[in-house]
Amino acid sequence: MTVQIKTIDLEPKRQTFGHIARRLGGDKPATRYQEATLDLQATDNFHYKPQWEPEFWHYDTRKTAVVMEDWYKPLDPRQFYYATYNIARANANQAVERNFTFVEDRDLLGKLDPAVKAKLISGLLPIRHLHWGSNMNMSEACQRGYGTAVTAPCIFSAGDHLGMAQIVSRIGLVLDEQTGTALDAAKEAWLNAAEWQGVRKLIEDTFVERDWFKLLVAQTLGVNAVLLDLVYKHADAAWGPAAVPVAMLTEFMADWRAEEGKWSDHVVKTVAAESEANKALISEWAKTWIDRAEEAAGPLATALLGDASAAKTAADAARARARSLGLTL
Amino acid sequence: MAQIASITLLHNDDARPIIEAILADNPGVRVLNMPGAVKLDRDDELVVNRASVEARLGREWSPQEIQLVLISMAGNLDEDDDWFKLSWKH
Amino acid sequence: MSVQALDNANYAKNIEYRDPMKNFHGNMLVYVHWEEHLSFCAALAFPLPPAMPFGALVSEVIAPHYAAHPEAGAIDWSKVTWMIDGVTKTPDFGASLEANGMKHKSLVRFWTPGLAGFKSSAS
Amino acid sequence: MAPKKLGLKQRYAHMTRGLDWETTYQPMDEVFPYDSFEGIKIKDWSAWEDPFRLTMDAYWKFQGEKERKLYAVLDAFAQNNGQTGISDARYANVLKLFLTGVSPLEYQAHRGFAFTGRHLRGVGPRVACQMQSLDELRHVQTQIHTISHYNKYFDGIAEFRHMHDRVWYLSVPKSFFDDARSAGPFEYMIAIGFAFEYVLTNLLFVPFMSGAAYNGDMSTVTFGFSAQSDESRHMTLGIEVIKFLLEQHPDNLPIVQKWVDKWFWRGHRVLGLVAMMMDYMLPKPVMSWKEAWEIYFTEAGGSLFTDLARYGLKVPKYAEVATAEAEHISHQNWATFYQYSHAAAFHTWMPDKAHLDWLSEKYPNTFDKYYRPRWEMWAEMEKQGKRFYNNALPQLCQVCQIPMVYTEKDDPSKISFRCSEVNGETYHTCSDGCKDIFDGEPEKYAQSWLPVHQIFQGNCGGATIPDVLNYYRMNVGADNMDYVGSPDEKLWNEWHAGKVRDAV
């Protein structure tokens, strides 16, 4: 006796959902990324105006000055949905664990000269607060943005920044032998040391930005491309004998920047390409925030490396990047 | 009426050592079997002890790992290195 | 009591009430419910001209929409008890809905003596 | 003396709240513009307790592992055509209602927790909210991926996104979440974090997903239980929020009590859809709605509210009405969809005799007296070729937006009509619970997008039923009407006949 089911009976009636098929131009098999993303956010017939901002619906295209005919044009080149995002990060984190084990087993940070340690505490550890501020901005872009294609990667990015803030915190706990004193000292530097105040002022100014796409530009081309790149990419010389362990312990950040940069570049490029008006707005935003970031980065670069040239190097790279996305600066 | 501390776990191989540890460490625990899940209830307090789970599992186990098989719970949670406790006591 | 917004005056300015009568193209909403016949799960809603005679409401709107019920044929409309917006009254079949005191979103409930649903179960 | 090494709790505090600082270049009130207007007073955000001390690395690790397991099941289910092994094709209608009605709420929760995860001033709850925002995105996406396979074979699923924004009965769950999303951040936390996640979601996920397992749907039970493991973190956040607010200032109590009353009632109304799924739509039922209510509200909620009584918080107003309604709502709801089957995107059916007997047994106080005769009358009409349909549109409640089908607490033969007057206009509500909510915030609920009124205003595609169904993108004759005679049934019978034929 067999209970084989004839394959002919199991021909699917349809390949995917209606809204996906309309985007694919016909009923074709769709990827999990597509089914989990396209047109997922509600668009019509909202019931009540938000008590905290009745000028808009809670999902409203008017919360930014840029205009898109379709907010599902700026897709994620990584095709992240929750599962692929988490699995990618879980894998990357295994490398983080291995690197921490390597550094801790050999006591690579503990053996350092106190002056080098002090420099890591005042020059590297405060960056965790910048990650936390970035986490706030990416949460804001997620909650305030329009369309799952852009907003879902924003909450992933918020999670990434929290994760990176915690990796930096762990470096601090290795430095201070799990007592928290280094983290307290780094926070003091973030709040009061002169070289960090421009950075802190810049990120606090982004907190009050209510145009979510402008915020996204400020975050990705200003904070990420100038400030984070300064510290993670252009400051190796500042750490002296600690350069290699720092590079190992911040490998996650280097990989993350390369990967997330592809996404944010694609988003900015696509939205700018939509219209001359968008391009003009985004170009102006990019110019403003890269200039501001360069200014903020100057004292930090000087404190870390002796002069401000690395700030200019990072800002020029950010400008070149912005131009490659079609912006005019 | 007693307040009921409760935990619902997947009924699978990964959860079995935890279920057994709960049964051993919580006198008077009541078991409700459902398709795919098991609900364990006890008056006032219910605890999962790391040592008891490890004794059954034969490896190190962190109470945070309970998340992989946890479906639901009731009671105020107190989670530490050595236990995962649900309680209505103050 | 009223809603607490970040800025109550601004909230009042930005909200839109969705169902004023002017949005119904000259009609007003009328809800009708046949008591003790819950196989019609809820009162029925109709957009109707305020000038429609009450008799037309009964013969052209109510009767056909309840006709599917096995007891519908047994209704004696002259014996029906009417309640409009919570008040028991005897409507003037010749007068308009408006003249019978009805307004936008009025609720008309009626009881049919002797008929209490399938096997008197209010179904 | 050298400083002491940090314990687990202090270490976690450094990893989260140590990151935050009081801004000085911008005023805190502009950085956090939304967390003051609701009247909630917070004296000390640092008093927040983090019950789950989950850093992002641990989050990624556990969640990544859960996802690997879940997608392995989904792939296996699709490869083995698991849809042919469910108890009966009627079961698929549960998934239709779930994907059109519930999954879009998970998405709303994702965006809502991103809002509170940015805009609450305290860092502890903010981190927990962000993780919940990620989790809720997980839930909607895994639900879509699970039900995607069913969509390949069964009708009524393909237009779930389009329908959620438009179809009459889906405005019930949609307005529920729009309500929470348009409220301030603290109310959102009490509405979704506490009332929904803590008090009510167990009723959705645990017995219902157990039902999926019992009806052979291994993919749904896997996502359901996997999602629920995140839910226990969410429940913990929900109870922490309420305790924190009540501990912070005595003036918070009346505000929180009002929200608890409101959101308990709102949630209870939405869950009526689940009641109907459990009592009528599972071909092999696991537990009646009434039993589930007893375990997950009366018993679990009883323990919870006993605990919260020390803060002066009372059991939600009308909890006893909701408990009394557990005898009725599943029957009243299924009867509603039965008579509006032509306008619903899932199939209905007449319960067979065995099922009616099961209901009689589970509802000895009410079923034989009020509901069994209704089904028997309609069964008789079906037999005579006069399948009963309601051809007019129903009156809707201004607040919950459900057709006004619910009956008086002391008389199940009488519909419960309530109304309020505001600025000369009448607003109808289905119960004291909904009326209280309306009267508390009339400016809010007068905005409701009520589908029946929108149809009459001409905003839903046109004046006739076919126009409206077209606006819904309903595939008439496939998505709607009875299961018997549907393409779903035909396909199921073909699969089944194939099995029987080959077995012989």
Short mmCIF file of C-alpha atoms in Angstrom, two decimals, chain C residues 8-55:
data_model
loop_
_atom_site.label_atom_id
_atom_site.label_comp_id
_atom_site.label_asym_id
_atom_site.label_seq_id
_atom_site.Cartn_x
_atom_site.Cartn_y
_atom_site.Cartn_z
CA ASN C 8 -5.08 70.17 22.91
CA ALA C 9 -5.93 73.23 20.81
CA ASN C 10 -3.70 72.06 18.00
CA TYR C 11 -5.23 68.60 18.23
CA ALA C 12 -8.74 69.99 17.91
CA LYS C 13 -7.61 71.90 14.83
CA ASN C 14 -6.15 68.90 13.06
CA ILE C 15 -8.79 66.24 13.55
CA GLU C 16 -11.62 65.35 11.26
CA TYR C 17 -14.95 63.89 12.35
CA ARG C 18 -15.69 61.34 9.72
CA ASP C 19 -19.46 60.92 9.78
CA PRO C 20 -21.40 64.19 9.83
CA MET C 21 -24.60 64.04 7.81
CA LYS C 22 -23.18 66.29 5.10
CA ASN C 23 -20.88 63.45 4.03
CA PHE C 24 -23.82 61.21 3.11
CA HIS C 25 -24.96 62.91 -0.08
CA GLY C 26 -28.24 64.24 1.27
CA ASN C 27 -29.14 61.10 3.16
CA MET C 28 -29.19 60.45 6.84
CA LEU C 29 -28.17 57.22 8.51
CA VAL C 30 -30.92 55.12 10.01
CA TYR C 31 -30.41 51.96 12.04
CA VAL C 32 -33.20 49.41 12.31
CA HIS C 33 -33.45 46.41 14.62
CA TRP C 34 -36.07 43.65 14.83
CA GLU C 35 -36.09 42.66 18.46
CA GLU C 36 -36.02 38.98 19.47
CA HIS C 37 -34.73 38.00 16.02
CA LEU C 38 -31.02 37.75 16.53
CA SER C 39 -30.38 35.68 13.46
CA PHE C 40 -30.01 39.21 12.12
CA CYS C 41 -26.91 39.68 14.21
CA ALA C 42 -27.10 43.46 14.64
CA ALA C 43 -29.25 46.44 13.76
CA LEU C 44 -29.16 47.18 10.03
CA ALA C 45 -27.80 50.45 8.67
CA PHE C 46 -29.31 52.42 5.79
CA PRO C 47 -28.62 55.84 4.26
CA LEU C 48 -32.08 57.32 3.62
CA PRO C 49 -33.57 60.64 2.53
CA PRO C 50 -34.97 62.49 5.55
CA ALA C 51 -38.13 63.15 3.53
CA MET C 52 -38.87 59.45 3.06
CA PRO C 53 -42.28 58.61 4.57
CA PHE C 54 -42.13 56.26 7.54
CA GLY C 55 -44.44 53.90 5.69
#
